[in-house]
Amino acid sequence: MSQRWFLYHASEDPFAFPVGPGALKLRLFVQSGQHLSCTVVHSDRYDSPGSEVPMPMERIGSAGAYDIHEAIIMTDTKRSRYLFHVGNPAGDYLWYGERGMSENRERAGTFQYAYIHRSLAMEVPTWSADAVAYQIYPSSFNQGTLQGISDKMPYLQELGVSAIYMTPVFESPSEHKYNTSDYYKVDPAFGDMNGLKELVRDAHQRGIKVILDAVFNHAGDTFFAFKDVLEQGEASLYKDWFFIHSYPVEQSPLLNYETFAKAEATMPKLNMDNSDAADYMIAVAKHWVREAGIDGWRLDVANEVNPSFWSRFRRELKSEYPELLLIGEIMHASGPWLRGDQFDGGMNYLLREAMLEFYAQQSTGPVRFMEQLLHLEALYNDQANQAMFQLIGSHDTLRFLTACKQGGRGWDRESTAEQRMKLAVFFQMTYIGIPMIYYGDEIGMEGATDPHCRKPMIWLEQEQNTVLHNWYKQLISLRMEHDVLRKGSFRPWFTDEVRNVLGYLRSSGQEKMGLIINNSPNSYQLELCRFRSDKNVLTDLLSGMTIRNSDRLIVEVEPFGCLMLH
């Protein structure tokens, strides 16, 4: 074989997945730096070999060591057989199929996607593509009550958010409520069932969805089932709801049962392999959808629960409530949970880490940042990417503005912190998925990790950062005005490592928008390739400035500035 290149594909999600009726997206990783072109040849898997039809693949961009190429092939029969032809400008080529690489087409073999089953095509709620979410920590938001949250619905509506996610509201002896005592009762400190119903009703009248936090990985040690185990020991009917190592159950000085994290005595781990425990929690989840009318669940520590429980959970809840949004809390790569049989999306902490590096710490440049974006997007299918909570902070992290003040280049990092946060928010609101705002970020709240990131919301306007607040409102409004920002594809446009500037495109059909970010203290004039030919003049939607759109597209970008060209 005259050439050996790195190539990778598997005929399974996220390398092959349905994107519509008879439509199959294929994703191929190829060695970067080789200027390789890729073509997929495909046919019905029962057609005679050699009858495959060629289709050029689109190079999406580089994720570092590998480039990503994609194509959508159509099959009326829902069955497909395909292989790849990869070549370089010198005329060298390889065939790549299930048997590996070969200069001989037959020896490469073919990939098989046997049948596009409807159940494999993950269907996310129709409203999620248009969502901008706002996370509330109830104890710290407004008076620490559901009524207090309801009273601030006009504020949330004016901000422009279309969904709120609240951390647990169920009865618990703690302030954070992650050690549940009663899954069927609103904690009295927050209110009661009627208060939750009123909150949901008021939110819905304003076009705002409501997502609650559920903790099915562990309960509280005051949960009735665990209390029974403490009292009855091995005779308890609920002993198999937990992971008890010996009897009697000991909470100190050493635990003899499994818990959340390390030796959290008040958080005994639940055994979702036990059918009675699983039945109980699924009934809980249905109860609050049915009785309170909530629109989704965020599932805590979802990666430590048996996936078979989540498959059943999704199947049973979606069969009754197909528009319910299911978000898993997984703080690492969450692909195995986002294949269509468990969650719609996840909390995208990996994206947050990339944003921290580029905007807050400025420890990486635009090339690395763009490579990270493409790598993360390639971990998931399109539907999962559309439903990811794209966050820059949460109740478990330090505030992003604090991170910006602690990091960044130069001696005056604090003076540029707000500008760099504004760039991060600009990116968040113009990227794919569901932007998620952590309460208070929009008015410049600061704080290190828990508990400092959970301080009470600042409501006095004179103590709020109104510049940042107005920036959020402007960007959310523009996102809602332009369909391409909510549903369009993401593609790299350019990266300028020396200037610390990057650009990317959002596209939907013929509609295109160019986004530019200058993460440096210098102003620059850039000469860029033309990204749309149907307009003689482009407008920056942020400032109203117009730019002549010709073969020499020249733009001016201010220090720590950004452009939204349309």
Coordinates of C-alpha atoms in Angstrom, one line a residue:
M1 CA 0.0 0.0 0.0
S2 CA 1.6 3.3 -1.1
Q3 CA -0.1 5.4 1.5
R4 CA -1.3 4.8 5.1
W5 CA -3.5 7.5 6.5
F6 CA -5.5 7.6 9.7
L7 CA -9.2 7.0 8.9
Y8 CA -12.0 6.2 11.3
H9 CA -15.7 5.4 11.0
A10 CA -18.1 3.0 12.6
S11 CA -21.7 2.4 11.3
E12 CA -23.2 3.5 14.6
D13 CA -24.0 6.7 16.4
P14 CA -22.3 9.3 16.3
F15 CA -20.6 8.3 13.1
A16 CA -23.8 7.1 11.4
F17 CA -27.3 8.3 12.6
P18 CA -30.7 9.2 11.2
V19 CA -31.5 12.9 10.6
G20 CA -34.9 12.5 9.0
P21 CA -37.0 10.0 7.0
G22 CA -34.7 7.9 4.9
A23 CA -31.8 10.4 5.7
L24 CA -28.6 9.0 7.2
K25 CA -25.8 11.3 8.2
L26 CA -22.3 9.8 7.9
R27 CA -19.2 11.2 9.7
L28 CA -15.7 10.3 8.8
F29 CA -12.5 11.2 10.7
V30 CA -9.4 11.5 8.4
Q31 CA -5.8 12.5 9.1
S32 CA -5.3 16.2 9.2
G33 CA -2.6 18.1 7.3
Q34 CA -2.9 15.8 4.2
H35 CA -5.5 17.8 2.3
L36 CA -7.5 14.7 1.7
S37 CA -10.8 14.7 -0.2
C38 CA -13.5 12.2 0.7
T39 CA -16.3 10.6 -1.2
V40 CA -18.9 8.1 0.0
V41 CA -20.3 5.6 -2.4
H42 CA -23.6 4.1 -1.3
S43 CA -26.6 2.0 -2.4
D44 CA -29.3 -0.2 -0.9
R45 CA -27.6 -3.0 0.9
Y46 CA -29.3 -5.5 -1.3
D47 CA -28.3 -3.9 -4.6
S48 CA -25.7 -5.6 -6.7
P49 CA -22.1 -4.6 -5.6
G50 CA -20.7 -2.0 -7.9
S51 CA -24.0 -0.1 -8.3
E52 CA -23.2 2.4 -5.5
V53 CA -23.7 6.1 -6.2
P54 CA -20.9 8.5 -5.3
M55 CA -21.4 11.6 -3.1
P56 CA -18.7 14.1 -2.2
M57 CA -18.4 14.7 1.6
E58 CA -18.1 18.1 3.2
R59 CA -15.0 18.9 5.2
I60 CA -16.3 20.4 8.4
G61 CA -13.0 21.4 9.8
S62 CA -10.0 20.2 11.9
A63 CA -10.3 18.8 15.4
G64 CA -6.6 18.7 15.8
A65 CA -5.1 15.4 14.7
Y66 CA -8.0 14.6 12.5
D67 CA -10.4 16.4 10.1
I68 CA -14.1 15.8 10.1
H69 CA -15.9 15.0 6.9
E70 CA -19.7 14.6 6.7
A71 CA -22.4 13.7 4.2
I72 CA -26.1 13.0 4.3
I73 CA -27.2 10.1 2.1
M74 CA -30.8 9.3 1.2
T75 CA -32.3 5.8 1.1
D76 CA -35.9 5.2 0.1
T77 CA -35.7 1.6 1.5
K78 CA -34.1 2.7 4.8
R79 CA -31.2 0.3 4.2
S80 CA -27.7 1.3 3.2
R81 CA -24.4 -0.2 2.2
Y82 CA -21.5 2.2 1.7
L83 CA -17.7 2.7 1.7
F84 CA -15.4 5.7 1.4
H85 CA -12.9 6.8 -1.2
V86 CA -10.2 9.0 0.2
G87 CA -7.5 10.7 -2.0
N88 CA -4.9 13.5 -1.9
P89 CA -4.0 16.2 -4.5
A90 CA -1.1 14.0 -5.8
G91 CA -3.6 11.3 -6.9
D92 CA -2.9 8.8 -4.1
Y93 CA -6.0 7.1 -2.8
L94 CA -7.5 4.5 -0.6
W95 CA -10.8 2.7 -0.2
Y96 CA -12.1 2.4 3.4
G97 CA -14.7 0.0 4.5
E98 CA -15.6 -2.4 7.3
R99 CA -12.5 -4.5 6.6
G100 CA -10.2 -1.5 6.8
M101 CA -8.1 0.4 4.2
S102 CA -7.1 -0.9 0.8
E103 CA -6.2 0.2 -2.6
N104 CA -8.5 -2.5 -3.8
R105 CA -12.2 -1.6 -3.5
E106 CA -13.4 -5.1 -2.8
R107 CA -10.8 -5.8 -0.2
A108 CA -11.8 -2.8 1.8
G109 CA -15.3 -4.3 2.3
T110 CA -18.4 -2.1 2.9
F111 CA -20.1 -0.6 5.9
Q112 CA -23.7 -1.7 6.5
Y113 CA -26.5 0.4 8.1
A114 CA -29.0 -2.4 8.1
Y115 CA -32.2 -0.4 8.7
I116 CA -33.2 3.1 9.8
H117 CA -35.6 2.3 12.7
R118 CA -37.9 5.1 13.8
S119 CA -37.0 4.3 17.4
L120 CA -33.3 5.1 16.6
A121 CA -34.1 8.6 15.3
M122 CA -33.9 10.6 18.5
E123 CA -36.8 13.1 18.6
V124 CA -36.3 16.0 20.9
P125 CA -39.2 18.3 22.0
T126 CA -40.3 20.7 19.3
W127 CA -39.8 23.6 21.6
S128 CA -36.2 22.9 22.6
A129 CA -34.7 24.3 19.5
D130 CA -36.1 27.7 20.4
A131 CA -35.2 27.6 24.1
V132 CA -33.0 29.9 26.1
A133 CA -32.8 28.4 29.6
Y134 CA -32.3 30.1 33.0
Q135 CA -31.1 28.2 36.0
I136 CA -32.5 29.1 39.4
Y137 CA -31.2 28.0 42.8
P138 CA -34.5 28.5 44.7
S139 CA -33.0 29.2 48.1
S140 CA -31.1 32.2 46.7
F141 CA -33.4 33.7 44.0
N142 CA -36.1 35.9 45.5
Q143 CA -37.2 35.4 49.1
G144 CA -36.2 31.8 48.8
T145 CA -39.8 30.7 47.8
L146 CA -41.7 29.6 44.8
Q147 CA -43.9 32.6 45.2
G148 CA -40.8 34.8 45.1
I149 CA -39.8 33.1 41.8
S150 CA -43.3 33.6 40.4
D151 CA -43.1 37.3 41.3
K152 CA -40.0 37.6 39.1
M153 CA -41.6 36.1 36.0
P154 CA -41.9 39.5 34.4
Y155 CA -38.2 40.0 34.9
L156 CA -37.4 36.6 33.3
Q157 CA -39.8 37.4 30.4
E158 CA -38.2 40.8 29.9
L159 CA -34.8 39.1 29.8
G160 CA -36.1 36.9 27.1
V161 CA -35.6 33.4 28.5
S162 CA -38.1 30.7 27.4
A163 CA -37.3 28.0 30.0
I164 CA -36.4 27.9 33.7
Y165 CA -34.6 25.1 35.4
M166 CA -34.8 24.9 39.2
T167 CA -32.6 22.8 41.4
P168 CA -34.5 20.5 43.7
V169 CA -37.7 21.9 45.3
F170 CA -38.7 18.7 47.1
E171 CA -38.7 18.2 50.9
S172 CA -35.2 17.9 52.3
P173 CA -33.4 19.0 55.5
S174 CA -30.6 20.7 53.6
E175 CA -30.4 24.1 52.0
H176 CA -29.4 22.6 48.6
K177 CA -32.2 19.9 48.7
Y178 CA -30.2 17.2 47.0
N179 CA -30.8 14.7 49.9
T180 CA -34.5 14.2 49.4
S181 CA -36.8 13.3 52.3
D182 CA -40.1 13.2 50.4
Y183 CA -40.2 13.0 46.6
Y184 CA -44.0 13.8 46.6
K185 CA -43.8 17.0 48.7
V186 CA -42.6 20.5 48.0
D187 CA -40.3 21.6 50.7
P188 CA -42.3 23.8 53.1
A189 CA -39.5 26.4 53.0
F190 CA -40.3 27.0 49.3
G191 CA -44.1 26.6 49.5
D192 CA -46.5 23.8 48.5
M193 CA -48.0 22.0 45.6
N194 CA -50.4 24.8 44.8
G195 CA -47.5 27.3 44.8
L196 CA -45.6 25.1 42.2
K197 CA -48.8 24.8 40.1
E198 CA -49.2 28.6 40.2
L199 CA -45.6 29.1 39.2
V200 CA -45.9 26.7 36.2
R201 CA -49.2 28.2 35.2
D202 CA -47.8 31.8 35.3
A203 CA -44.6 30.7 33.4
H204 CA -46.7 29.0 30.7
Q205 CA -48.8 32.1 30.2
R206 CA -45.6 34.0 29.5
G207 CA -44.3 31.3 27.1
I208 CA -41.8 30.0 29.6
K209 CA -41.3 26.2 30.2
V210 CA -40.4 24.8 33.6
I211 CA -37.8 22.1 34.2
L212 CA -37.3 20.5 37.6
D213 CA -34.3 18.7 39.1
A214 CA -34.7 15.0 40.1
V215 CA -32.3 13.1 42.2
F216 CA -32.7 9.4 41.5
N217 CA -29.0 8.4 42.0
H218 CA -29.4 8.8 45.8
A219 CA -32.0 9.8 48.4
G220 CA -31.7 11.5 51.7
D221 CA -31.1 9.5 54.9
T222 CA -34.5 10.9 56.1
F223 CA -36.2 9.3 53.1
F224 CA -38.9 6.8 54.4
A225 CA -37.3 3.8 52.8
F226 CA -33.8 4.4 54.2
K227 CA -35.3 5.3 57.6
D228 CA -37.0 1.9 57.6
V229 CA -33.6 0.2 56.8
L230 CA -32.0 2.1 59.7
E231 CA -34.8 0.9 62.0
Q232 CA -35.5 -2.6 60.8
G233 CA -32.0 -3.6 59.4
E234 CA -32.0 -6.8 57.3
A235 CA -35.7 -7.3 58.0
S236 CA -36.6 -4.1 56.2
L237 CA -38.7 -4.5 53.0
Y238 CA -36.6 -1.7 51.5
K239 CA -33.1 -3.0 52.1
D240 CA -32.6 -3.8 48.4
W241 CA -33.5 -0.2 47.5
F242 CA -29.9 0.6 48.6
F243 CA -26.4 -0.9 48.6
I244 CA -26.0 -2.1 52.2
H245 CA -22.7 -3.9 52.9
S246 CA -23.6 -5.3 56.4
Y247 CA -26.1 -5.0 59.2
P248 CA -26.9 -3.2 61.4
V249 CA -26.5 -0.1 59.2
E250 CA -23.8 2.3 60.6
Q251 CA -23.6 6.0 59.7
S252 CA -20.6 6.7 62.0
P253 CA -17.8 6.6 62.5
L254 CA -17.5 4.5 59.3
L255 CA -20.3 4.0 56.8
N256 CA -21.3 0.5 55.7
Y257 CA -23.4 1.5 52.7
E258 CA -22.9 3.2 49.4
T259 CA -23.5 6.9 49.1
F260 CA -23.2 9.8 46.7
A261 CA -19.6 10.8 46.3
K262 CA -17.4 9.8 49.2
A263 CA -18.9 8.9 52.5
E264 CA -21.8 11.4 52.3
A265 CA -23.8 9.8 55.1
T266 CA -27.0 11.8 54.4
M267 CA -27.1 10.7 50.7
P268 CA -27.5 6.9 50.5
K269 CA -27.2 5.6 46.9
L270 CA -30.4 4.2 45.4
N271 CA -30.4 0.8 43.7
M272 CA -32.3 1.4 40.4
D273 CA -31.8 -2.3 39.6
N274 CA -34.5 -3.0 42.2
S275 CA -37.8 -3.1 40.4
D276 CA -39.7 -1.6 43.3
A277 CA -37.3 1.3 43.7
A278 CA -37.4 1.9 40.0
D279 CA -41.2 1.8 39.9
Y280 CA -41.4 4.3 42.7
M281 CA -39.1 6.8 41.1
I282 CA -40.8 6.6 37.7
A283 CA -44.1 7.1 39.4
V284 CA -42.6 10.2 41.1
A285 CA -41.5 11.6 37.7
K286 CA -44.9 11.1 36.1
H287 CA -46.6 12.6 39.2
W288 CA -45.1 16.0 38.8
V289 CA -45.6 16.2 35.1
R290 CA -49.2 15.2 35.5
E291 CA -50.1 17.2 38.6
A292 CA -47.9 20.3 38.2
G293 CA -47.6 20.4 34.4
I294 CA -43.8 20.7 34.3
D295 CA -42.1 20.5 30.9
G296 CA -38.9 18.6 31.7
W297 CA -36.5 16.9 34.1
R298 CA -32.9 17.5 34.7
L299 CA -31.5 14.2 36.2
D300 CA -28.8 14.6 38.8
V301 CA -25.6 12.4 38.7
A302 CA -27.2 10.6 35.8
N303 CA -24.0 8.8 34.8
E304 CA -24.0 6.7 38.0
V305 CA -27.4 5.3 37.5
N306 CA -27.9 2.0 35.6
P307 CA -28.5 3.0 31.9
S308 CA -31.3 0.3 31.8
F309 CA -33.3 2.4 34.2
W310 CA -32.9 5.5 32.1
S311 CA -34.0 3.6 29.0
R312 CA -37.1 2.6 30.8
F313 CA -37.6 6.0 32.3
R314 CA -37.4 7.7 28.8
R315 CA -39.7 5.1 27.2
E316 CA -42.4 5.4 29.8
L317 CA -42.4 9.1 30.2
K318 CA -42.0 9.9 26.5
S319 CA -44.9 7.6 25.6
E320 CA -47.2 9.7 27.8
Y321 CA -45.5 13.1 27.4
P322 CA -43.6 13.2 24.1
E323 CA -42.8 17.0 24.5
L324 CA -41.0 16.4 27.8
L325 CA -37.3 17.5 27.8
L326 CA -34.8 15.1 29.5
I327 CA -31.4 16.5 30.4
G328 CA -28.8 14.4 32.1
E329 CA -26.2 15.8 34.4
I330 CA -23.0 14.3 33.2
M331 CA -19.8 16.3 33.7
H332 CA -17.7 14.5 31.1
A333 CA -18.3 13.2 27.5
S334 CA -21.9 12.0 27.6
G335 CA -22.3 10.3 24.2
P336 CA -23.4 6.9 25.5
W337 CA -26.4 8.5 27.2
L338 CA -27.3 10.6 24.1
R339 CA -28.0 7.9 21.5
G340 CA -31.8 8.4 21.6
D341 CA -32.7 5.8 24.2
Q342 CA -32.0 7.8 27.4
F343 CA -31.7 11.6 27.4
D344 CA -32.4 14.4 24.9
G345 CA -29.3 16.4 26.0
G346 CA -26.8 17.0 28.8
M347 CA -25.1 19.7 30.8
N348 CA -22.3 20.5 28.5
Y349 CA -19.5 21.1 31.0
L350 CA -16.9 20.1 28.4
L351 CA -17.9 23.1 26.3
R352 CA -17.7 25.3 29.4
E353 CA -14.1 24.1 29.9
A354 CA -13.2 25.1 26.4
M355 CA -14.8 28.5 26.9
L356 CA -12.9 29.0 30.2
E357 CA -9.6 28.3 28.5
F358 CA -10.3 30.7 25.6
Y359 CA -12.2 33.6 27.2
A360 CA -11.6 33.5 30.9
Q361 CA -8.0 32.1 31.3
Q362 CA -6.9 33.0 27.7
S363 CA -4.6 29.9 28.1
T364 CA -5.5 28.7 24.5
G365 CA -5.9 30.5 21.2
P366 CA -8.6 30.4 18.5
V367 CA -7.2 27.4 16.7
R368 CA -7.3 25.2 19.8
F369 CA -10.7 26.6 20.7
M370 CA -12.2 25.9 17.3
E371 CA -10.7 22.4 17.3
Q372 CA -12.3 21.8 20.7
L373 CA -15.7 22.9 19.4
L374 CA -15.6 20.6 16.4
H375 CA -14.3 17.7 18.5
L376 CA -17.1 18.1 21.0
E377 CA -19.8 18.4 18.3
A378 CA -18.5 15.2 16.7
L379 CA -19.0 13.3 20.0
Y380 CA -22.8 13.6 19.6
N381 CA -25.5 13.2 16.9
D382 CA -27.2 16.3 15.6
Q383 CA -30.3 15.9 17.8
A384 CA -28.3 15.7 21.0
N385 CA -26.2 18.7 20.0
Q386 CA -29.4 20.6 19.5
A387 CA -30.6 19.8 23.0
M388 CA -27.4 20.3 25.0
F389 CA -27.5 22.8 27.9
Q390 CA -24.7 25.1 26.8
L391 CA -23.6 26.7 30.1
I392 CA -20.8 28.9 31.2
G393 CA -21.6 28.3 34.9
S394 CA -23.9 26.6 37.4
H395 CA -24.5 26.0 41.1
D396 CA -21.5 23.7 41.1
T397 CA -18.9 26.0 39.5
L398 CA -17.3 29.3 40.1
R399 CA -18.9 32.3 38.4
F400 CA -17.7 33.0 34.9
L401 CA -17.0 36.7 35.7
T402 CA -14.9 35.5 38.7
A403 CA -13.0 33.1 36.4
C404 CA -12.3 36.0 34.0
K405 CA -10.9 38.2 36.8
Q406 CA -8.7 35.4 38.0
G407 CA -7.3 34.6 34.5
G408 CA -6.4 36.3 31.3
R409 CA -3.3 37.8 29.7
G410 CA -1.6 40.9 30.9
W411 CA -1.3 42.8 34.2
D412 CA -4.7 44.4 33.8
R413 CA -6.8 41.2 33.6
E414 CA -9.5 42.5 35.9
S415 CA -10.1 45.6 33.7
T416 CA -10.8 43.3 30.7
A417 CA -12.7 40.6 32.6
E418 CA -16.2 42.0 31.8
Q419 CA -15.3 42.4 28.1
R420 CA -14.1 38.8 27.9
M421 CA -17.2 37.6 29.6
K422 CA -19.3 39.6 27.1
L423 CA -17.4 37.7 24.3
A424 CA -18.2 34.4 26.0
V425 CA -21.9 35.3 26.2
F426 CA -21.9 36.4 22.6
F427 CA -20.5 33.0 21.6
Q428 CA -23.0 31.2 23.9
M429 CA -25.9 33.0 22.3
T430 CA -24.8 32.4 18.7
Y431 CA -23.8 28.8 19.1
I432 CA -25.8 25.6 18.6
G433 CA -27.9 24.0 21.4
I434 CA -29.7 25.6 24.3
P435 CA -27.9 28.5 26.0
M436 CA -28.3 28.2 29.8
I437 CA -27.8 31.2 32.0
Y438 CA -27.0 30.7 35.7
Y439 CA -29.0 33.2 37.7
G440 CA -27.2 36.4 38.4
D441 CA -24.6 36.0 35.7
E442 CA -26.6 38.4 33.6
I443 CA -26.2 41.2 36.1
G444 CA -22.5 40.5 36.9
M445 CA -22.7 38.4 40.1
E446 CA -19.4 37.0 41.2
G447 CA -18.3 34.1 43.4
A448 CA -16.0 31.1 43.8
T449 CA -17.2 27.6 43.9
D450 CA -19.9 26.3 46.2
P451 CA -21.1 27.9 48.4
H452 CA -19.9 31.3 47.1
C453 CA -21.5 30.8 43.7
R454 CA -24.9 30.3 45.4
K455 CA -25.2 33.8 47.0
P456 CA -28.6 35.5 47.0
M457 CA -29.6 37.2 43.7
I458 CA -28.9 40.9 43.6
W459 CA -32.1 42.8 42.9
L460 CA -31.1 46.4 43.7
E461 CA -30.6 47.9 40.2
Q462 CA -27.8 50.2 41.5
E463 CA -25.8 47.1 42.5
Q464 CA -26.4 45.3 39.2
N465 CA -24.1 45.5 36.1
T466 CA -26.7 47.1 33.8
V467 CA -24.3 47.0 30.8
L468 CA -24.0 43.2 31.1
H469 CA -27.7 42.9 31.7
N470 CA -28.5 44.8 28.5
W471 CA -26.0 42.8 26.6
Y472 CA -27.8 39.6 27.6
K473 CA -31.1 41.0 26.6
Q474 CA -29.9 42.2 23.2
L475 CA -28.3 38.9 22.3
I476 CA -31.2 36.8 23.4
S477 CA -33.5 39.1 21.4
L478 CA -31.3 38.7 18.3
R479 CA -31.2 34.9 18.8
M480 CA -35.0 34.7 18.9
E481 CA -35.3 37.0 15.9
H482 CA -33.1 34.9 13.6
D483 CA -34.0 31.3 13.0
V484 CA -30.5 30.6 11.7
L485 CA -29.0 31.3 15.2
R486 CA -31.3 28.7 16.8
K487 CA -31.5 26.0 14.2
G488 CA -28.7 26.6 11.7
S489 CA -25.5 24.5 11.3
F490 CA -22.2 25.6 12.8
R491 CA -19.1 25.9 10.6
P492 CA -15.6 27.4 11.1
W493 CA -15.0 30.5 9.0
F494 CA -11.4 31.5 9.9
T495 CA -9.0 31.5 12.8
D496 CA -6.2 34.1 13.3
E497 CA -3.9 32.7 16.0
V498 CA -1.6 35.8 16.0
R499 CA -4.4 38.3 16.4
N500 CA -6.5 36.0 18.7
V501 CA -9.5 36.4 16.4
L502 CA -11.9 33.8 15.0
G503 CA -15.0 33.6 12.9
Y504 CA -17.7 31.1 12.3
L505 CA -20.8 30.7 10.2
R506 CA -24.3 29.7 11.1
S507 CA -26.3 28.4 8.1
S508 CA -29.8 27.2 7.4
G509 CA -30.6 26.7 3.7
Q510 CA -29.7 29.9 1.9
E511 CA -29.7 31.9 5.1
K512 CA -26.2 32.6 6.5
M513 CA -24.7 34.7 9.3
G514 CA -21.1 35.4 10.0
L515 CA -19.9 35.8 13.6
I516 CA -16.5 37.3 14.5
I517 CA -14.8 37.5 17.9
N518 CA -11.7 39.5 18.7
N519 CA -10.4 38.2 22.0
S520 CA -7.6 40.7 22.2
P521 CA -7.0 44.3 23.5
N522 CA -6.2 45.5 19.9
S523 CA -8.4 46.7 17.1
Y524 CA -7.9 45.0 13.8
Q525 CA -8.8 45.3 10.2
L526 CA -9.4 41.9 8.6
E527 CA -9.7 40.9 5.0
L528 CA -11.9 37.9 4.9
C529 CA -13.3 35.4 2.3
R530 CA -16.8 36.2 1.2
F531 CA -19.3 34.0 2.9
R532 CA -22.4 34.9 1.0
S533 CA -22.9 36.3 -2.5
D534 CA -26.6 37.2 -2.4
K535 CA -26.0 40.6 -0.7
N536 CA -24.0 43.7 -1.7
V537 CA -24.1 45.1 1.8
L538 CA -23.8 43.3 5.1
T539 CA -25.1 44.7 8.4
D540 CA -23.6 44.2 11.8
L541 CA -26.8 43.5 13.8
L542 CA -25.2 44.6 17.1
S543 CA -24.3 48.1 16.0
G544 CA -26.2 48.7 12.8
M545 CA -22.9 49.3 10.9
T546 CA -22.9 48.4 7.2
I547 CA -20.1 46.8 5.3
R548 CA -19.6 46.5 1.6
N549 CA -19.8 42.9 0.6
S550 CA -17.4 42.2 -2.3
D551 CA -14.7 39.8 -3.2
R552 CA -12.5 41.7 -0.7
L553 CA -14.6 41.7 2.5
I554 CA -12.9 44.1 4.8
V555 CA -14.1 44.4 8.4
E556 CA -13.0 46.5 11.4
V557 CA -13.3 44.8 14.8
E558 CA -12.7 46.7 18.1
P559 CA -10.6 45.5 21.0
F560 CA -12.5 42.6 22.7
G561 CA -15.2 43.3 20.1
C562 CA -17.5 41.1 18.1
L563 CA -19.6 41.3 14.9
M564 CA -22.8 39.7 13.8
L565 CA -22.8 40.0 10.0
H566 CA -26.1 39.5 8.2

